[in-house]
Short mmCIF file of C-alpha atoms and ligand atoms in Angstrom, two decimals:
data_model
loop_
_atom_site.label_atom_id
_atom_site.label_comp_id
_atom_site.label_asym_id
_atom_site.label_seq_id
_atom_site.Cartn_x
_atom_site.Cartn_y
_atom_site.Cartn_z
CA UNK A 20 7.17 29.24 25.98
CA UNK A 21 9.30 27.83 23.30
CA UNK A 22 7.92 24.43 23.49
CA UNK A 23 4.42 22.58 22.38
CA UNK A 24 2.08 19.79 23.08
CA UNK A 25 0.08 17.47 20.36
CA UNK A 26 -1.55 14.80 21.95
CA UNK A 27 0.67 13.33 24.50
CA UNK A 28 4.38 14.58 22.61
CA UNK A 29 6.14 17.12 23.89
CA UNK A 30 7.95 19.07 20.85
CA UNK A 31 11.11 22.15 21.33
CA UNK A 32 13.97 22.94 19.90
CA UNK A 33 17.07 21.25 21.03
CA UNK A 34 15.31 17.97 22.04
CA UNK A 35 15.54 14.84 20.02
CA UNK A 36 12.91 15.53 16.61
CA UNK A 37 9.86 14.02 16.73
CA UNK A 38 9.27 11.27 13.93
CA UNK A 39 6.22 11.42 12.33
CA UNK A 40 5.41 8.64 9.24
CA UNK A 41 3.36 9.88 6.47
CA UNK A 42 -0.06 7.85 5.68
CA UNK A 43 -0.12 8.51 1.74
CA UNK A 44 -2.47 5.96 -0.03
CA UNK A 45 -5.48 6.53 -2.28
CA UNK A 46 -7.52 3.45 -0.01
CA UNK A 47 -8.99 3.52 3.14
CA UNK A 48 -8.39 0.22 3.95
CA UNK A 49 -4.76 0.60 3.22
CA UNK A 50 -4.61 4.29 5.26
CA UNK A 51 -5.80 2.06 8.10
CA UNK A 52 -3.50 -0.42 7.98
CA UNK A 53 -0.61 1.91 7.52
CA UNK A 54 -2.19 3.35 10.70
CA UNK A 55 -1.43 -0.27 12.56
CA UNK A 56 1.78 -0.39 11.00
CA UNK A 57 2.97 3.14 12.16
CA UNK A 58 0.48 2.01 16.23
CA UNK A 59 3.02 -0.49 16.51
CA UNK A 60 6.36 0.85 15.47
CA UNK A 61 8.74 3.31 17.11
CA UNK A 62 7.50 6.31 15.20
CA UNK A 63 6.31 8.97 17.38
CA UNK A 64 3.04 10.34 16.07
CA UNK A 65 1.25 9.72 12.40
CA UNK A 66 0.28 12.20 9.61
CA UNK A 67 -2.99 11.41 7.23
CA UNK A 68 -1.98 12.91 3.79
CA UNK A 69 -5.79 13.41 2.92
CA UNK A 70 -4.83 14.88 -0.38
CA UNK A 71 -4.02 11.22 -1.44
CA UNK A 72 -6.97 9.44 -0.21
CA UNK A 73 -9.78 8.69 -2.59
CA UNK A 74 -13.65 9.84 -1.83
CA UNK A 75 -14.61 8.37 1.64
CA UNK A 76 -16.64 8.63 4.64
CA UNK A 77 -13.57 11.05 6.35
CA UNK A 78 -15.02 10.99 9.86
CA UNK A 79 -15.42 7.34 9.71
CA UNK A 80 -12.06 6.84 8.66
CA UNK A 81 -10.28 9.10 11.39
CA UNK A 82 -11.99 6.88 13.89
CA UNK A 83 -10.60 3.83 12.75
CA UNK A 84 -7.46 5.18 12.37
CA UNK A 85 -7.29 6.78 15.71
CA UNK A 86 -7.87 3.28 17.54
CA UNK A 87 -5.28 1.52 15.06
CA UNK A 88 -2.53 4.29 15.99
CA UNK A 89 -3.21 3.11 19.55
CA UNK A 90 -3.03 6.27 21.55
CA UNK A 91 -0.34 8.13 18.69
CA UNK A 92 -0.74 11.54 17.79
CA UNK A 93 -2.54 12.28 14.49
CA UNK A 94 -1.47 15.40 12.23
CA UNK A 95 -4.61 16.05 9.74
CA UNK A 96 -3.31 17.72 6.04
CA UNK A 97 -4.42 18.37 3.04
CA UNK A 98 -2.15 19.36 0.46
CA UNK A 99 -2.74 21.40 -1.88
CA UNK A 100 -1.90 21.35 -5.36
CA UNK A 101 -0.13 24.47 -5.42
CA UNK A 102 2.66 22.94 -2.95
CA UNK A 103 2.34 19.45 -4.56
CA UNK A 104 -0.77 17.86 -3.73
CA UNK A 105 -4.69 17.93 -5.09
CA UNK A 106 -6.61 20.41 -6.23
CA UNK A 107 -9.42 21.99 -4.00
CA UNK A 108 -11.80 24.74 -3.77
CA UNK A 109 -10.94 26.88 -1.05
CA UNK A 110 -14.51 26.11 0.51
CA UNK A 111 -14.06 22.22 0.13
CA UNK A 112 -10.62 23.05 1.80
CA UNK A 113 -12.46 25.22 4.98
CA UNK A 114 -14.76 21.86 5.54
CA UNK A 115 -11.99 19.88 5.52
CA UNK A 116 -10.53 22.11 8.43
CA UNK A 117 -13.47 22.23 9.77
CA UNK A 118 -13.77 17.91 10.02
CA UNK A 119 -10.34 18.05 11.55
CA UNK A 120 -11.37 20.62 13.80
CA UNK A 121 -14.19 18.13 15.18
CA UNK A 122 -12.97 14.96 15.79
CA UNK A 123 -11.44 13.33 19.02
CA UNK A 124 -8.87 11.45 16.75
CA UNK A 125 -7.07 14.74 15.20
CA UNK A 126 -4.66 16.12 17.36
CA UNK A 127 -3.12 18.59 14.74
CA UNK A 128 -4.06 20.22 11.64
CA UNK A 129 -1.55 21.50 8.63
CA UNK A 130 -2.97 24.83 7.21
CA UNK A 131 -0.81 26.23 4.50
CA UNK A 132 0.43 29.85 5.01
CA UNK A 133 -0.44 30.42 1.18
CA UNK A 134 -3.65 29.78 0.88
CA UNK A 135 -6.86 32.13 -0.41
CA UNK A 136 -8.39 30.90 3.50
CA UNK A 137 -5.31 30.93 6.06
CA UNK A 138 -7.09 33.17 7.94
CA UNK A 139 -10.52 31.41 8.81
CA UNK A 140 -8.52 28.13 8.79
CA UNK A 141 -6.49 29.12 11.32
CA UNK A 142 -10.25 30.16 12.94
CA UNK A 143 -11.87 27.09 12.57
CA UNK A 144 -9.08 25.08 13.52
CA UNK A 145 -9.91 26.38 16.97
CA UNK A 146 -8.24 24.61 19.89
CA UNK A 147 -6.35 22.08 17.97
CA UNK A 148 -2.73 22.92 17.72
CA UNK A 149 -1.94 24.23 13.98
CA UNK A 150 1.26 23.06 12.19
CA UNK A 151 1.34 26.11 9.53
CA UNK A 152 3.01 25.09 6.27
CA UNK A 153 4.63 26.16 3.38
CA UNK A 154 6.32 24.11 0.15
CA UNK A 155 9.09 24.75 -2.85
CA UNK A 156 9.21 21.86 -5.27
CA UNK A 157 11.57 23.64 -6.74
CA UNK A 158 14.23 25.79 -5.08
CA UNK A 159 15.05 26.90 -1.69
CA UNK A 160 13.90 30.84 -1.48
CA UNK A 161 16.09 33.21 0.36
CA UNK A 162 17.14 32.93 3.83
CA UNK A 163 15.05 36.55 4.16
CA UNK A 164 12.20 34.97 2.71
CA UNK A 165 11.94 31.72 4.60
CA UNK A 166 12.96 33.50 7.96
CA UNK A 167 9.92 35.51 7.17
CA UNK A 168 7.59 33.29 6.54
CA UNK A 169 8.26 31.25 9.44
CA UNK A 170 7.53 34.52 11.36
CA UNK A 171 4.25 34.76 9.84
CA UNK A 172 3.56 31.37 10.86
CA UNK A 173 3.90 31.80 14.57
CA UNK A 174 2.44 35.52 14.71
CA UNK A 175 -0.34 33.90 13.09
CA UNK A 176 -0.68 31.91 15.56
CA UNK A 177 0.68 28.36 14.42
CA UNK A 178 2.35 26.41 17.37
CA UNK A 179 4.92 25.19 14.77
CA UNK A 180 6.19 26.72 11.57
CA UNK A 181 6.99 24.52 9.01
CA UNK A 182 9.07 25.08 5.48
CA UNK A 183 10.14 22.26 2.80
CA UNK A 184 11.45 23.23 0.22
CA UNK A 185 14.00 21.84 -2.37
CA UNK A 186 18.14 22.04 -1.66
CA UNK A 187 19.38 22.20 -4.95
CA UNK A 188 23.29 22.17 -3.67
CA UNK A 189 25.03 21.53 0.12
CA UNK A 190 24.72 25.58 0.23
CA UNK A 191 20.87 25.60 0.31
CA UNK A 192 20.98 22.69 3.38
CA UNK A 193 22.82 25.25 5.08
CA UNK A 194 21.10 28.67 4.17
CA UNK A 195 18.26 26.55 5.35
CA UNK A 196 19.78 25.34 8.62
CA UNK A 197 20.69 29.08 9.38
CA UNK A 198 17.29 30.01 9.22
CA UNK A 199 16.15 27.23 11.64
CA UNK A 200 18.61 27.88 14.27
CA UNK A 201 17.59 31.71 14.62
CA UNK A 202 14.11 30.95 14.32
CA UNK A 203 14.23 28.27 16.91
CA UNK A 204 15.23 30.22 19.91
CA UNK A 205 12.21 32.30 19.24
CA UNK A 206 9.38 29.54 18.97
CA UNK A 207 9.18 25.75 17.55
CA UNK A 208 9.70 25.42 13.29
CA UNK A 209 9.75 22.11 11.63
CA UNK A 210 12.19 22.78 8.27
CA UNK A 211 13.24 20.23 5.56
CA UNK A 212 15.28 20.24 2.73
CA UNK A 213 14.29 18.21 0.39
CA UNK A 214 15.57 16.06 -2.39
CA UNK A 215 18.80 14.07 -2.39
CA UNK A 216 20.81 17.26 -1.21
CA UNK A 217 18.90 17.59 1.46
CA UNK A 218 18.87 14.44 3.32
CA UNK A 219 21.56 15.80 5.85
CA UNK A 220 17.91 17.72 7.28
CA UNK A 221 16.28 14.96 7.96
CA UNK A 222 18.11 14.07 10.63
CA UNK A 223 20.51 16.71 12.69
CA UNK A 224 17.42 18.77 13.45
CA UNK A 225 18.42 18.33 17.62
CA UNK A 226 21.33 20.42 16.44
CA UNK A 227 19.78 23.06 14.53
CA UNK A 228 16.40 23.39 16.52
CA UNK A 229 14.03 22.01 14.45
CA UNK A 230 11.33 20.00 16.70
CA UNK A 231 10.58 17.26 14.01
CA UNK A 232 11.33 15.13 11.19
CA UNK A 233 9.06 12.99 8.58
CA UNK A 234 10.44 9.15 7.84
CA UNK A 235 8.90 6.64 6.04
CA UNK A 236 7.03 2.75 6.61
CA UNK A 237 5.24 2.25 3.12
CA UNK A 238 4.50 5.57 1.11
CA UNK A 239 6.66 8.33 0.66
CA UNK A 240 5.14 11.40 1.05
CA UNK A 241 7.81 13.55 -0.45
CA UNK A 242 11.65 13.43 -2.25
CA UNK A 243 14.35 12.71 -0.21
CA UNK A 244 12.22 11.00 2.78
CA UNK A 245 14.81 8.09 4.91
CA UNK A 246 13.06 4.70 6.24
CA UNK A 247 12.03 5.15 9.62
CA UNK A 248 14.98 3.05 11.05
CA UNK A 249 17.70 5.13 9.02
CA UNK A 250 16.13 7.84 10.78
CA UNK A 251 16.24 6.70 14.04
CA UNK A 252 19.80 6.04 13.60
CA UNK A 253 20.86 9.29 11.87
CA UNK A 254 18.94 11.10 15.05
CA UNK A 255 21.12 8.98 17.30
CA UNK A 256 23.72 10.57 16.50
CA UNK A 257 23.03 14.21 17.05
CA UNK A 258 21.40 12.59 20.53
CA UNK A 259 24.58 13.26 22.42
O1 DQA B 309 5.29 19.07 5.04
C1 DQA B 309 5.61 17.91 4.99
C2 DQA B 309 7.00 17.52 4.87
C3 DQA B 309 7.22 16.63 3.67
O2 DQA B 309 7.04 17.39 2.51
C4 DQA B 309 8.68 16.09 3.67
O3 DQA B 309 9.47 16.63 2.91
O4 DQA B 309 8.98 15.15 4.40
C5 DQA B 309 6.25 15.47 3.73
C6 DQA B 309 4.80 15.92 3.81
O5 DQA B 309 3.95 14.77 3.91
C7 DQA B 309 4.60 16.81 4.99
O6 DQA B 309 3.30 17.34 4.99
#
């Protein structure tokens, strides 16, 4: 079916996006209390940028932030340099999978389509509903190109397929917005343009099929990411 579950959100194409509010900060303590802030807003569900955080007891952590989201979803990722996060073997990278895979307070994992380990990831992610992932910091690839990774994604078994990459002019927004809209009357993608070009993504995915959208509270997690209530009123209006 062309729709999906993580935690209690239903996500398909052609229903209002999903917002889901990076946590991006090197503390714990300040990853939990962006976890309150995000429990009692209006975003929909949470994502733990572990890439940012500095050395900690990870377990620990997810279980205080699961009680301060207060019953929100929780998407798990590290990522990885290569797509414009922190370096990491690809073993360290498997037990990090592996953590996610094992705790209550996870309710989706981020695997990267690129990596050395997408295969066992996707193994050891197990149950838990994978958002596959791929990034361009720098250019948006050809519509070929990101049509066909996204099909990777979901023959791989990801219940969404997720590209950013970077609009450099209006044209690239709407190479990418093509892409989406066949994609998404096959199975769910998540697609972003980012950068200032791009911003027009971030918020008519209800009209193009994409099932979610990432808005900010404190910390940016990438360029071109709106507040959380610009976002709410930018999906308003594709909400018809
Ligand atoms: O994949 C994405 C999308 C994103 O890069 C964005 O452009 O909003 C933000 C990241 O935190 C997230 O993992």
């Amino acid at each position: 079916m062309n729709s999906t579950r993580i935690g209690n959100l239903s996500l398909a194409p052609g229903q209002r996006p999903k917002i889901i509010v990076p946590i991006a900060c090197a503390s714990p303590e300040e990853a939990v209390d962006a976890a309150r802030a995000i429990g009692a807003s209006s975003a929909d569900m949470a994502e733990l940028r572990v890439d940012v955080l500095s050395e900690t007891d990870l377990p620990a952590l997810l279980d205080e932030i699961r009680n301060a989201l207060a019953g929100k979803p929780l998407l798990f990722t590290f990522r990885t340099a290569a797509e414009g996060g922190s370096e990491v073997t690809p073993e360290r990278y498997l037990s990090l999978i592996q953590t996610a895979a094992g705790h209550d307070g996870v309710d989706a994992i981020d695997i990267e389509l690129a990596s050395p380990v997408f295969d066992e990831a996707m193994k050891i992610a197990g149950s838990k509903p994978v958002v596959a992932s791929f990034h361009d910091f720098s250019a948006t690839p050809s519509n070929k190109e990101m049509e066909a990774k996204l099909r990777k994604m979901k023959e791989a078994g990801a219940q969404i397929a997720k590209i950013a990459v970077t609009a450099n002019s209006p044209v690239d927004v709407a190479r990418l917005l093509e892409v989406t809209a066949r994609c998404a009357k096959d199975f769910c993608v998540l697609t972003i343009a980012m950068g200032k070009d791009g911003a027009v993504s971030r918020i008519c995915g209800q009209a193009f099929g994409s099932v979610a959208t990432f808005a900010t509270i404190r910390d940016s997690s990438a360029p071109g990411q709106l507040s959380l209530e610009d976002t709410q009123a930018g999906l308003d209006q594709f909400d018809l």
